[in-house]
């Protein structure tokens, strides 16, 4: 990762830059976070966290947002959370976004939009081989958690959490977010693969590519449909346009 933010030489001796990097990294790994969340995870005082967040916000690495609430709201003003900006995500992800976007544009112009869809599905089907192994080795009630761990190994900083009538799979980082802004077929193919892997219809609630802080997928509880082979899923969806 590149160091987020610049610090004068005297700050380096006190580890200020290193601590700011830890704050930003914690937000990357866990998603939009409150001051209290960060203080607890990092073993810092809330005053110290606020000071580092002020610096990171000034450098356009993080930004404050109203905390998103799933389900019934409680009384009182929603807590303020801090999320990474696009600039902040770039500090962690030195990718070849422009090259990838140019390649997909060439595919689209030469072979049409359906070729982009086919590429996105085949890419996800290839990645899903490792995800399938992780899910098959897990107990039924831990399959979403197993998928989250497999995604994390691929750089998606994913977590699973309980939600009303189901679970939520949260990806706090997306290595291809900038390309997916231009080509949402990447997100659509990923959602299809999640559905095939978990054996149930899933619903994408939010994506980093669309400006949300976290990619969030809802998985309903007590899915009865057996998991579908990712090869079969790719074949069965190849003839229809993405939703």
Short mmCIF file of C-alpha atoms in Angstrom, two decimals:
data_model
loop_
_atom_site.label_atom_id
_atom_site.label_comp_id
_atom_site.label_asym_id
_atom_site.label_seq_id
_atom_site.Cartn_x
_atom_site.Cartn_y
_atom_site.Cartn_z
CA UNK A 1 0.00 0.00 0.00
CA UNK A 2 1.13 3.58 -0.61
CA UNK A 3 1.36 5.74 2.46
CA UNK A 4 -1.86 7.73 2.74
CA UNK A 5 -1.15 11.34 3.40
CA UNK A 6 2.13 13.18 3.66
CA UNK A 7 3.72 13.94 7.01
CA UNK A 8 6.66 16.19 7.92
CA UNK A 9 9.83 14.48 9.13
CA UNK A 10 9.17 15.18 12.81
CA UNK A 11 5.86 13.26 12.56
CA UNK A 12 7.57 10.16 11.25
CA UNK A 13 9.48 9.71 14.51
CA UNK A 14 6.22 9.51 16.46
CA UNK A 15 4.58 7.03 14.11
CA UNK A 16 1.81 9.44 13.12
CA UNK A 17 1.77 8.35 9.51
CA UNK A 18 1.80 4.68 10.47
CA UNK A 19 -1.15 5.17 12.80
CA UNK A 20 -3.11 7.06 10.13
CA UNK A 21 -2.46 4.15 7.78
CA UNK A 22 -3.83 1.77 10.43
CA UNK A 23 -6.97 3.89 10.77
CA UNK A 24 -7.51 3.93 6.99
CA UNK A 25 -6.76 0.21 6.72
CA UNK A 26 -9.28 -0.59 9.46
CA UNK A 27 -11.96 1.27 7.50
CA UNK A 28 -10.99 -0.66 4.36
CA UNK A 29 -11.20 -4.01 6.14
CA UNK A 30 -14.37 -3.36 8.15
CA UNK A 31 -16.26 -0.79 6.07
CA UNK A 32 -17.63 2.60 7.18
CA UNK A 33 -16.84 2.91 10.89
CA UNK A 34 -17.64 5.17 13.81
CA UNK A 35 -14.98 6.80 15.95
CA UNK A 36 -15.85 4.37 18.73
CA UNK A 37 -15.51 1.37 16.38
CA UNK A 38 -12.05 2.48 15.28
CA UNK A 39 -10.88 3.26 18.79
CA UNK A 40 -11.94 -0.20 19.99
CA UNK A 41 -10.34 -2.06 17.09
CA UNK A 42 -7.05 -0.16 17.17
CA UNK A 43 -6.61 0.35 20.91
CA UNK A 44 -6.58 4.14 20.58
CA UNK A 45 -8.45 6.87 22.40
CA UNK A 46 -11.41 8.38 20.58
CA UNK A 47 -9.65 11.76 20.69
CA UNK A 48 -6.65 10.28 18.88
CA UNK A 49 -8.89 8.63 16.29
CA UNK A 50 -10.71 11.91 15.64
CA UNK A 51 -7.38 13.69 15.14
CA UNK A 52 -6.25 11.14 12.57
CA UNK A 53 -9.64 11.18 10.85
CA UNK A 54 -9.49 14.97 10.59
CA UNK A 55 -6.15 14.68 8.82
CA UNK A 56 -7.35 11.89 6.54
CA UNK A 57 -10.50 13.83 5.68
CA UNK A 58 -8.42 16.93 4.89
CA UNK A 59 -6.33 14.78 2.52
CA UNK A 60 -9.50 13.36 0.88
CA UNK A 61 -8.71 9.84 2.06
CA UNK A 62 -11.88 9.44 4.18
CA UNK A 63 -15.21 11.22 4.34
CA UNK A 64 -17.98 11.35 6.98
CA UNK A 65 -21.36 9.84 6.15
CA UNK A 66 -24.63 9.13 7.91
CA UNK A 67 -24.64 5.53 9.08
CA UNK A 68 -26.87 3.30 6.97
CA UNK A 69 -29.43 1.45 9.08
CA UNK A 70 -30.91 -1.88 7.93
CA UNK A 71 -34.34 -2.71 9.33
CA UNK A 72 -36.23 -0.56 11.84
CA UNK A 73 -34.54 2.66 12.91
CA UNK A 74 -33.94 3.32 16.56
CA UNK A 75 -34.64 6.68 18.16
CA UNK A 76 -32.06 9.41 17.96
CA UNK A 77 -29.76 10.76 15.30
CA UNK A 78 -27.86 8.09 13.29
CA UNK A 79 -24.21 7.82 14.23
CA UNK A 80 -21.66 9.39 11.89
CA UNK A 81 -19.39 6.91 10.16
CA UNK A 82 -16.22 7.45 8.16
CA UNK A 83 -15.76 5.76 4.78
CA UNK A 84 -12.89 5.67 2.31
CA UNK A 85 -13.12 7.99 -0.68
CA UNK A 86 -12.12 6.86 -4.17
CA UNK A 87 -8.77 8.54 -3.51
CA UNK A 88 -8.42 6.58 -0.30
CA UNK A 89 -9.17 3.27 -2.02
CA UNK A 90 -6.61 4.08 -4.71
CA UNK A 91 -3.96 4.33 -1.98
CA UNK A 92 -4.49 0.63 -1.25
CA UNK A 93 -5.00 -0.61 -4.76
CA UNK A 94 -2.38 0.08 -7.42
CA UNK A 95 -4.26 -1.57 -10.25
CA UNK A 96 -4.32 -1.37 -14.00
CA UNK A 97 -7.78 0.16 -14.13
CA UNK A 98 -7.27 2.11 -17.33
CA UNK A 99 -5.81 -0.89 -19.14
CA UNK A 100 -8.72 -3.09 -18.03
CA UNK A 101 -11.31 -0.48 -19.02
CA UNK A 102 -9.64 0.00 -22.41
CA UNK A 103 -9.64 -3.76 -23.00
CA UNK A 104 -13.35 -4.06 -22.18
CA UNK A 105 -14.11 -1.06 -24.38
CA UNK A 106 -12.28 -2.77 -27.26
CA UNK A 107 -14.23 -5.99 -26.67
CA UNK A 108 -17.50 -4.05 -26.62
CA UNK A 109 -16.74 -2.08 -29.78
CA UNK A 110 -15.47 -5.07 -31.76
CA UNK A 111 -17.80 -7.81 -30.53
CA UNK A 112 -20.75 -6.10 -28.82
CA UNK A 113 -22.10 -5.81 -25.29
CA UNK A 114 -22.88 -9.52 -25.03
CA UNK A 115 -19.17 -10.27 -25.36
CA UNK A 116 -18.52 -8.12 -22.29
CA UNK A 117 -21.21 -10.07 -20.41
CA UNK A 118 -19.64 -13.37 -21.48
CA UNK A 119 -16.20 -12.20 -20.38
CA UNK A 120 -17.53 -11.09 -16.99
CA UNK A 121 -19.26 -14.43 -16.41
CA UNK A 122 -16.27 -16.52 -17.45
CA UNK A 123 -13.98 -14.42 -15.25
CA UNK A 124 -16.21 -14.97 -12.21
CA UNK A 125 -16.68 -18.67 -12.98
CA UNK A 126 -12.90 -19.08 -12.93
CA UNK A 127 -12.58 -17.27 -9.61
CA UNK A 128 -15.47 -19.26 -8.18
CA UNK A 129 -13.58 -22.58 -8.35
CA UNK A 130 -11.75 -21.70 -5.12
CA UNK A 131 -14.93 -20.25 -3.59
CA UNK A 132 -16.79 -23.51 -4.29
CA UNK A 133 -14.13 -25.55 -2.46
CA UNK A 134 -14.36 -23.29 0.58
CA UNK A 135 -18.16 -23.44 0.67
CA UNK A 136 -18.33 -27.23 0.19
CA UNK A 137 -15.96 -27.73 3.13
CA UNK A 138 -18.09 -25.60 5.49
CA UNK A 139 -21.18 -26.58 7.51
CA UNK A 140 -24.45 -25.39 5.99
CA UNK A 141 -24.88 -22.61 8.55
CA UNK A 142 -21.37 -21.26 7.84
CA UNK A 143 -21.43 -21.20 4.05
CA UNK A 144 -21.80 -17.43 3.76
CA UNK A 145 -18.93 -16.95 6.21
CA UNK A 146 -16.83 -19.38 4.16
CA UNK A 147 -17.55 -17.39 1.00
CA UNK A 148 -16.58 -14.18 2.80
CA UNK A 149 -13.22 -15.67 3.81
CA UNK A 150 -12.56 -16.88 0.27
CA UNK A 151 -13.38 -13.43 -1.12
CA UNK A 152 -11.07 -11.83 1.43
CA UNK A 153 -8.23 -14.01 0.16
CA UNK A 154 -8.88 -12.47 -3.27
CA UNK A 155 -8.62 -8.92 -1.91
CA UNK A 156 -12.29 -8.11 -1.29
CA UNK A 157 -12.04 -7.66 2.52
CA UNK A 158 -15.38 -9.46 2.94
CA UNK A 159 -17.41 -10.20 6.05
CA UNK A 160 -20.70 -11.97 6.77
CA UNK A 161 -23.27 -10.79 9.29
CA UNK A 162 -26.73 -11.71 10.43
CA UNK A 163 -29.58 -9.63 9.02
CA UNK A 164 -33.38 -9.75 9.39
CA UNK A 165 -34.62 -13.00 7.74
CA UNK A 166 -31.19 -13.78 6.35
CA UNK A 167 -27.55 -12.77 6.13
CA UNK A 168 -25.57 -9.99 4.50
CA UNK A 169 -22.33 -10.57 2.64
CA UNK A 170 -20.32 -7.33 2.79
CA UNK A 171 -17.30 -6.62 0.57
CA UNK A 172 -15.47 -3.64 2.01
CA UNK A 173 -13.04 -3.39 -0.88
CA UNK A 174 -13.34 -4.02 -4.60
CA UNK A 175 -10.15 -4.29 -6.67
CA UNK A 176 -12.11 -3.58 -9.88
CA UNK A 177 -14.46 -0.88 -8.60
CA UNK A 178 -13.34 1.81 -11.04
CA UNK A 179 -13.78 -0.50 -14.03
CA UNK A 180 -17.13 -1.72 -12.71
CA UNK A 181 -18.37 1.89 -12.68
CA UNK A 182 -18.15 1.77 -16.49
CA UNK A 183 -19.00 -1.91 -16.89
CA UNK A 184 -21.65 -3.01 -14.34
CA UNK A 185 -21.66 -6.40 -16.05
CA UNK A 186 -18.80 -7.28 -13.68
CA UNK A 187 -21.06 -6.73 -10.65
CA UNK A 188 -23.97 -8.55 -12.29
CA UNK A 189 -21.83 -11.60 -13.07
CA UNK A 190 -20.55 -11.65 -9.49
CA UNK A 191 -24.12 -11.61 -8.14
CA UNK A 192 -25.06 -14.51 -10.43
CA UNK A 193 -22.11 -16.55 -9.18
CA UNK A 194 -22.97 -15.85 -5.53
CA UNK A 195 -26.47 -17.13 -6.22
CA UNK A 196 -25.14 -20.30 -7.87
CA UNK A 197 -22.61 -20.94 -5.11
CA UNK A 198 -25.09 -20.49 -2.27
CA UNK A 199 -27.98 -22.22 -4.04
CA UNK A 200 -30.52 -19.43 -3.63
CA UNK A 201 -31.61 -16.14 -5.12
CA UNK A 202 -29.53 -13.32 -3.68
CA UNK A 203 -30.14 -9.58 -3.83
CA UNK A 204 -27.44 -6.95 -4.33
CA UNK A 205 -28.30 -4.01 -2.06
CA UNK A 206 -25.32 -1.75 -2.67
CA UNK A 207 -22.07 -1.59 -4.62
CA UNK A 208 -18.87 0.39 -4.24
CA UNK A 209 -18.94 0.95 -8.01
CA UNK A 210 -22.20 2.91 -7.60
CA UNK A 211 -20.79 5.07 -4.82
CA UNK A 212 -21.80 3.04 -1.77
CA UNK A 213 -19.30 2.46 1.02
CA UNK A 214 -19.63 -1.33 0.86
CA UNK A 215 -20.80 -3.93 -1.67
CA UNK A 216 -23.70 -5.57 0.18
CA UNK A 217 -25.50 -8.75 -0.89
CA UNK A 218 -28.55 -10.13 0.94
CA UNK A 219 -28.84 -13.91 1.29
CA UNK A 220 -32.24 -15.15 2.53
CA UNK A 221 -32.31 -17.59 5.42
CA UNK A 222 -33.19 -21.29 5.04
CA UNK A 223 -32.53 -21.57 1.35
CA UNK A 224 -33.81 -24.96 0.23
CA UNK A 225 -32.41 -25.06 -3.31
CA UNK A 226 -29.17 -27.11 -3.57
CA UNK A 227 -26.11 -25.20 -4.83
CA UNK A 228 -25.84 -25.13 -8.60
CA UNK A 229 -22.59 -25.87 -10.35
CA UNK A 230 -20.90 -22.64 -11.43
CA UNK A 231 -20.32 -24.20 -14.85
CA UNK A 232 -24.05 -24.89 -15.18
CA UNK A 233 -24.86 -21.42 -13.89
CA UNK A 234 -22.64 -19.85 -16.52
CA UNK A 235 -24.22 -21.93 -19.26
CA UNK A 236 -27.78 -21.29 -18.10
CA UNK A 237 -27.29 -17.52 -18.02
CA UNK A 238 -25.29 -17.22 -21.21
CA UNK A 239 -28.36 -16.75 -23.33
CA UNK A 240 -30.03 -13.98 -21.42
CA UNK A 241 -29.22 -10.37 -20.73
CA UNK A 242 -28.15 -9.37 -17.17
CA UNK A 243 -30.83 -7.89 -14.93
#
